[in-house]
Amino acid sequence: MNDRTALVTGANKGIGFHVARLLAAEGFLVHLGSRDAGRGARAVAEVGSGARLLVLDVTDPGSVERAAAAVDRLDVLVNNAGVQPVVGPPGETAVADFRRTYETDVFGVVAVTNAFLPALRRSAHPRVVNVSSGAASLTWSTHPNPQFAPGSPRSAAYRSAKAALNALTVLYAQELAADGVKVNALAPGARATDLVPGLAGRGGDPAEGARGAVRLALLPDDGPTGGFFSWDGTPVPW
Ligand code: NAP
């Protein structure tokens, strides 16, 4: 019997799929979030008996409400769904494209987290993992770093959205500390997924990034909260 339950948003492919697969292998009953029922069902079939389809579009209030109503208790929430529709610097990015990005990467996380808070509060060891990005680190953006060259203002919408997500990670961690909910942000590393059109296939193994989310999902009660960690567990500077 699966005692522990998890929800992974945007789990029909990419890093989220591997998070769902790995949590199921850990013995969780995994609610595999997918905004498309068909794509989600195929992913559920691939994961096997530990996974259940949960149709969930994080930008659709009705969808979020229906999904939350279907889950009574939740031990782990992985806010993984994310988009990066544009990659330009701020001066070349339309407000509409900022909004499009923030709808999923920021407001979607708030909507899902708030909707599932009652279910998380029913858990003895609740954990929230926000899948952020090393590209959101203001320190790495302004100091020499082999991965994120300082002075490159590209992907402004995505990086600022993930920086907002980092801020929310700290604030949720503070708000929910008394309830025992640990909330941390993950930098999964550059992974070969469909995230950026045209870049599909480049980057490292998504399963490796997913293991970082699983580590944060399985944190012991004396583990950190309100932190930002790389896929290998090392802290990332804000
Ligand atoms: P991906 O393969 O494109 O997967 C993104 C997932 O999010 C898909 O399942 C997608 O569903 C889902 N999604 C998008 N909008 C959604 C919505 N409104 N509601 C529900 N689900 C939605 O990309 P990925 O690389 O695995 O990205 C996963 C997370 O890792 C994202 O938060 C991303 O920012 C972060 N990340 C990735 C990298 C990297 O190098 N890949 C690096 C740093 C951080 P559909 O299939 O329906 O579109």
Short mmCIF file of C-alpha atoms and ligand atoms in Angstrom, two decimals:
data_model
loop_
_atom_site.label_atom_id
_atom_site.label_comp_id
_atom_site.label_asym_id
_atom_site.label_seq_id
_atom_site.Cartn_x
_atom_site.Cartn_y
_atom_site.Cartn_z
CA MET A 1 0.00 0.00 0.00
CA ASN A 2 1.25 3.49 -0.85
CA ASP A 3 0.99 5.57 2.35
CA ARG A 4 2.77 8.65 1.07
CA THR A 5 1.32 10.81 -1.67
CA ALA A 6 2.96 13.27 -4.04
CA LEU A 7 1.84 15.66 -6.76
CA VAL A 8 4.19 16.64 -9.55
CA THR A 9 2.89 19.36 -11.86
CA GLY A 10 3.82 19.18 -15.54
CA ALA A 11 4.87 15.56 -15.12
CA ASN A 12 3.88 14.21 -18.52
CA LYS A 13 7.42 14.77 -19.86
CA GLY A 14 10.84 16.23 -19.16
CA ILE A 15 12.21 16.61 -15.64
CA GLY A 16 8.75 16.32 -14.05
CA PHE A 17 8.18 12.90 -15.60
CA HIS A 18 11.38 11.62 -14.02
CA VAL A 19 10.46 13.16 -10.66
CA ALA A 20 7.14 11.30 -10.81
CA ARG A 21 8.86 8.05 -11.85
CA LEU A 22 11.47 8.31 -9.08
CA LEU A 23 8.92 9.17 -6.37
CA ALA A 24 6.78 6.20 -7.44
CA ALA A 25 9.91 4.03 -7.16
CA GLU A 26 10.31 5.39 -3.60
CA GLY A 27 6.85 4.02 -2.80
CA PHE A 28 4.79 7.18 -3.19
CA LEU A 29 1.35 7.25 -4.73
CA VAL A 30 2.12 9.92 -7.31
CA HIS A 31 -0.55 12.21 -8.71
CA LEU A 32 0.98 12.83 -12.11
CA GLY A 33 -0.08 16.32 -13.12
CA SER A 34 -0.70 16.97 -16.79
CA ARG A 35 -2.74 19.67 -18.48
CA ASP A 36 -3.51 17.26 -21.32
CA ALA A 37 -5.30 14.05 -20.33
CA GLY A 38 -3.92 12.01 -23.23
CA ARG A 39 -0.29 12.98 -22.67
CA GLY A 40 -0.75 12.42 -18.94
CA ALA A 41 -2.31 8.99 -19.42
CA ARG A 42 0.63 7.88 -21.56
CA ALA A 43 3.08 9.04 -18.86
CA VAL A 44 1.06 7.28 -16.14
CA ALA A 45 1.19 4.05 -18.15
CA GLU A 46 4.97 4.42 -18.43
CA VAL A 47 5.45 5.01 -14.70
CA GLY A 48 3.21 2.09 -13.76
CA SER A 49 1.12 1.22 -10.74
CA GLY A 50 2.39 3.99 -8.43
CA ALA A 51 1.05 6.80 -10.62
CA ARG A 52 -2.43 8.31 -11.05
CA LEU A 53 -3.39 10.90 -13.62
CA LEU A 54 -4.36 14.30 -12.28
CA VAL A 55 -5.46 16.66 -15.04
CA LEU A 56 -4.09 20.02 -13.96
CA ASP A 57 -3.45 23.19 -15.91
CA VAL A 58 -1.71 25.44 -13.40
CA THR A 59 -2.92 28.59 -15.21
CA ASP A 60 -6.60 27.58 -15.13
CA PRO A 61 -8.32 28.35 -11.80
CA GLY A 62 -11.11 25.83 -12.45
CA SER A 63 -8.61 23.09 -13.26
CA VAL A 64 -6.60 23.85 -10.10
CA GLU A 65 -9.77 23.81 -7.99
CA ARG A 66 -10.95 20.46 -9.42
CA ALA A 67 -7.51 18.90 -8.94
CA ALA A 68 -7.27 20.07 -5.32
CA ALA A 69 -10.76 18.71 -4.59
CA ALA A 70 -9.59 15.28 -5.77
CA VAL A 71 -6.69 15.00 -3.30
CA ASP A 72 -7.32 14.64 0.42
CA ARG A 73 -3.81 14.44 1.89
CA LEU A 74 -0.56 15.41 0.22
CA ASP A 75 2.94 14.74 1.55
CA VAL A 76 4.95 16.17 -1.34
CA LEU A 77 4.16 18.92 -3.83
CA VAL A 78 6.64 19.43 -6.65
CA ASN A 79 5.87 22.65 -8.51
CA ASN A 80 7.62 21.62 -11.70
CA ALA A 81 5.43 22.92 -14.55
CA GLY A 82 7.27 25.70 -16.31
CA VAL A 83 7.58 27.51 -19.61
CA GLN A 84 10.19 29.62 -21.34
CA PRO A 85 8.39 30.92 -24.43
CA VAL A 86 10.84 33.74 -25.19
CA VAL A 87 14.57 34.16 -24.64
CA GLY A 88 15.27 37.82 -25.37
CA PRO A 89 16.67 40.58 -23.12
CA PRO A 90 14.12 42.74 -21.26
CA GLY A 91 14.13 45.59 -23.78
CA GLU A 92 13.20 43.19 -26.58
CA THR A 93 10.54 41.30 -24.64
CA ALA A 94 6.89 42.33 -24.86
CA VAL A 95 4.91 42.75 -21.67
CA ALA A 96 2.56 40.07 -23.00
CA ASP A 97 5.47 37.63 -23.09
CA PHE A 98 6.43 38.49 -19.51
CA ARG A 99 2.79 37.87 -18.53
CA ARG A 100 2.68 34.56 -20.43
CA THR A 101 5.79 33.38 -18.61
CA TYR A 102 4.73 34.61 -15.17
CA GLU A 103 1.26 33.02 -15.55
CA THR A 104 2.83 29.57 -15.40
CA ASP A 105 6.16 30.03 -13.63
CA VAL A 106 4.96 32.34 -10.83
CA PHE A 107 1.17 32.65 -10.58
CA GLY A 108 0.67 28.97 -11.40
CA VAL A 109 2.88 28.00 -8.47
CA VAL A 110 0.97 30.30 -6.12
CA ALA A 111 -2.39 28.97 -7.34
CA VAL A 112 -1.39 25.32 -6.96
CA THR A 113 0.41 25.76 -3.64
CA ASN A 114 -2.48 27.68 -2.07
CA ALA A 115 -5.06 25.23 -3.38
CA PHE A 116 -3.16 22.24 -1.98
CA LEU A 117 -2.25 23.79 1.38
CA PRO A 118 -5.14 22.12 3.21
CA ALA A 119 -4.01 18.72 1.85
CA LEU A 120 -0.37 19.45 2.76
CA ARG A 121 -1.39 20.44 6.28
CA ARG A 122 -2.91 16.94 6.68
CA SER A 123 0.55 15.41 6.17
CA ALA A 124 2.90 14.59 9.04
CA HIS A 125 5.98 15.57 6.99
CA PRO A 126 4.88 17.95 4.22
CA ARG A 127 7.43 19.06 1.63
CA VAL A 128 7.19 21.55 -1.24
CA VAL A 129 9.80 21.64 -3.99
CA ASN A 130 9.75 24.60 -6.36
CA VAL A 131 11.63 23.82 -9.54
CA SER A 132 13.51 27.03 -10.17
CA SER A 133 16.67 27.59 -12.21
CA GLY A 134 20.29 28.52 -11.67
CA ALA A 135 19.61 31.20 -14.28
CA ALA A 136 17.46 32.93 -11.63
CA SER A 137 20.42 33.41 -9.30
CA LEU A 138 21.14 37.12 -9.14
CA THR A 139 24.53 36.29 -7.66
CA TRP A 140 25.48 34.05 -10.57
CA SER A 141 24.05 36.63 -12.99
CA THR A 142 26.34 39.33 -11.62
CA HIS A 143 29.47 37.38 -10.65
CA PRO A 144 31.79 35.24 -12.70
CA ASN A 145 30.26 31.81 -13.21
CA PRO A 146 31.10 29.38 -15.99
CA GLN A 147 27.41 28.60 -16.60
CA PHE A 148 25.81 32.05 -16.51
CA ALA A 149 28.12 34.69 -17.87
CA PRO A 150 27.62 38.03 -16.10
CA GLY A 151 26.44 40.74 -18.39
CA SER A 152 24.17 38.47 -20.43
CA PRO A 153 20.64 39.83 -20.07
CA ARG A 154 18.96 37.12 -22.13
CA SER A 155 15.86 35.12 -21.10
CA ALA A 156 14.69 38.10 -19.03
CA ALA A 157 11.09 36.95 -18.65
CA TYR A 158 12.02 33.42 -17.57
CA ARG A 159 14.89 34.38 -15.27
CA SER A 160 12.96 37.14 -13.52
CA ALA A 161 9.96 34.81 -13.13
CA LYS A 162 12.16 32.18 -11.50
CA ALA A 163 13.74 34.87 -9.29
CA ALA A 164 10.21 35.76 -8.15
CA LEU A 165 9.64 32.07 -7.51
CA ASN A 166 12.76 32.03 -5.35
CA ALA A 167 11.42 34.96 -3.32
CA LEU A 168 8.11 33.14 -2.87
CA THR A 169 10.00 30.03 -1.74
CA VAL A 170 11.48 32.01 1.15
CA LEU A 171 8.16 33.60 2.06
CA TYR A 172 6.18 30.33 1.92
CA ALA A 173 8.89 28.64 4.01
CA GLN A 174 8.54 31.33 6.66
CA GLU A 175 4.75 31.27 6.60
CA LEU A 176 4.48 27.48 6.77
CA ALA A 177 7.33 26.70 9.19
CA ALA A 178 4.92 26.41 12.11
CA ASP A 179 2.95 23.78 10.16
CA GLY A 180 6.12 21.75 9.54
CA VAL A 181 5.98 22.36 5.77
CA LYS A 182 9.47 22.57 4.29
CA VAL A 183 9.65 24.66 1.12
CA ASN A 184 12.80 24.72 -0.99
CA ALA A 185 13.81 25.76 -4.48
CA LEU A 186 15.76 23.55 -6.88
CA ALA A 187 18.17 24.40 -9.66
CA PRO A 188 17.99 21.18 -11.72
CA GLY A 189 20.87 22.07 -14.04
CA ALA A 190 20.76 22.44 -17.83
CA ARG A 191 18.78 19.46 -19.13
CA ALA A 192 17.89 18.06 -22.53
CA THR A 193 14.13 18.73 -22.62
CA ASP A 194 11.61 20.60 -24.77
CA LEU A 195 11.69 23.69 -22.49
CA VAL A 196 13.24 26.00 -25.04
CA PRO A 197 12.04 25.46 -28.59
CA GLY A 198 15.04 24.89 -30.80
CA LEU A 199 17.22 23.74 -27.95
CA ALA A 200 15.49 20.38 -27.42
CA GLY A 201 18.04 17.63 -26.95
CA ARG A 202 20.82 19.84 -25.61
CA GLY A 203 21.89 19.64 -21.99
CA GLY A 204 22.31 16.83 -19.51
CA ASP A 205 20.12 13.94 -18.44
CA PRO A 206 16.75 15.19 -17.06
CA ALA A 207 16.67 12.23 -14.66
CA GLU A 208 19.78 13.59 -12.96
CA GLY A 209 18.05 16.94 -12.34
CA ALA A 210 14.96 15.09 -11.13
CA ARG A 211 16.97 13.33 -8.42
CA GLY A 212 17.59 16.76 -6.87
CA ALA A 213 13.83 17.26 -6.52
CA VAL A 214 13.47 13.83 -4.92
CA ARG A 215 16.21 14.67 -2.42
CA LEU A 216 14.31 17.81 -1.35
CA ALA A 217 11.02 15.86 -1.28
CA LEU A 218 12.53 13.34 1.14
CA LEU A 219 14.16 15.83 3.51
CA PRO A 220 14.14 14.74 7.14
CA ASP A 221 12.34 16.87 9.73
CA ASP A 222 15.64 18.53 10.71
CA GLY A 223 16.42 19.35 7.07
CA PRO A 224 16.59 22.86 5.62
CA THR A 225 13.67 25.05 4.56
CA GLY A 226 13.63 28.28 2.57
CA GLY A 227 16.79 27.26 0.71
CA PHE A 228 17.95 27.11 -2.91
CA PHE A 229 19.81 23.95 -3.91
CA SER A 230 21.44 22.54 -6.98
CA TRP A 231 20.49 19.09 -8.29
CA ASP A 232 23.52 17.64 -6.48
CA GLY A 233 22.46 19.12 -3.13
CA THR A 234 24.92 22.01 -2.98
CA PRO A 235 23.43 25.41 -2.02
CA VAL A 236 22.93 27.92 -4.84
CA PRO A 237 23.44 31.60 -4.01
CA TRP A 238 20.32 33.73 -4.39
P1 NAP B 1 9.53 20.48 -20.48
O1 NAP B 1 10.05 19.17 -20.93
O2 NAP B 1 9.09 21.47 -21.49
O3 NAP B 1 8.35 20.20 -19.44
C1 NAP B 1 7.56 21.23 -18.95
C2 NAP B 1 6.32 20.61 -18.36
O4 NAP B 1 5.48 21.66 -17.85
C3 NAP B 1 5.48 19.86 -19.41
O5 NAP B 1 4.90 18.71 -18.82
C4 NAP B 1 4.40 20.88 -19.75
O6 NAP B 1 3.20 20.30 -20.22
C5 NAP B 1 4.20 21.47 -18.37
N1 NAP B 1 3.41 22.69 -18.40
C6 NAP B 1 3.65 23.84 -19.07
N2 NAP B 1 2.67 24.72 -18.86
C7 NAP B 1 1.78 24.11 -18.02
C8 NAP B 1 0.56 24.48 -17.45
N3 NAP B 1 0.00 25.68 -17.69
N4 NAP B 1 -0.07 23.61 -16.63
C9 NAP B 1 0.47 22.42 -16.37
N5 NAP B 1 1.60 21.97 -16.93
C10 NAP B 1 2.25 22.82 -17.74
O7 NAP B 1 10.62 21.26 -19.61
P2 NAP B 1 11.54 20.80 -18.38
O8 NAP B 1 12.91 21.22 -18.74
O9 NAP B 1 11.29 19.40 -17.99
O10 NAP B 1 11.01 21.80 -17.27
C11 NAP B 1 10.57 21.39 -15.99
C12 NAP B 1 10.94 22.47 -14.99
O11 NAP B 1 12.36 22.55 -14.89
C13 NAP B 1 10.47 23.87 -15.38
O12 NAP B 1 9.99 24.56 -14.26
C14 NAP B 1 11.73 24.52 -15.90
O13 NAP B 1 11.69 25.93 -15.78
C15 NAP B 1 12.77 23.91 -14.99
N6 NAP B 1 14.16 23.97 -15.48
C16 NAP B 1 14.53 23.29 -16.59
C17 NAP B 1 15.86 23.38 -17.02
C18 NAP B 1 16.34 22.64 -18.24
O14 NAP B 1 17.51 22.83 -18.63
N7 NAP B 1 15.52 21.84 -18.88
C19 NAP B 1 16.80 24.14 -16.31
C20 NAP B 1 16.39 24.82 -15.18
C21 NAP B 1 15.07 24.72 -14.77
P3 NAP B 1 2.88 20.16 -21.81
O15 NAP B 1 3.56 18.91 -22.28
O16 NAP B 1 1.39 20.06 -21.82
O17 NAP B 1 3.39 21.39 -22.48
#
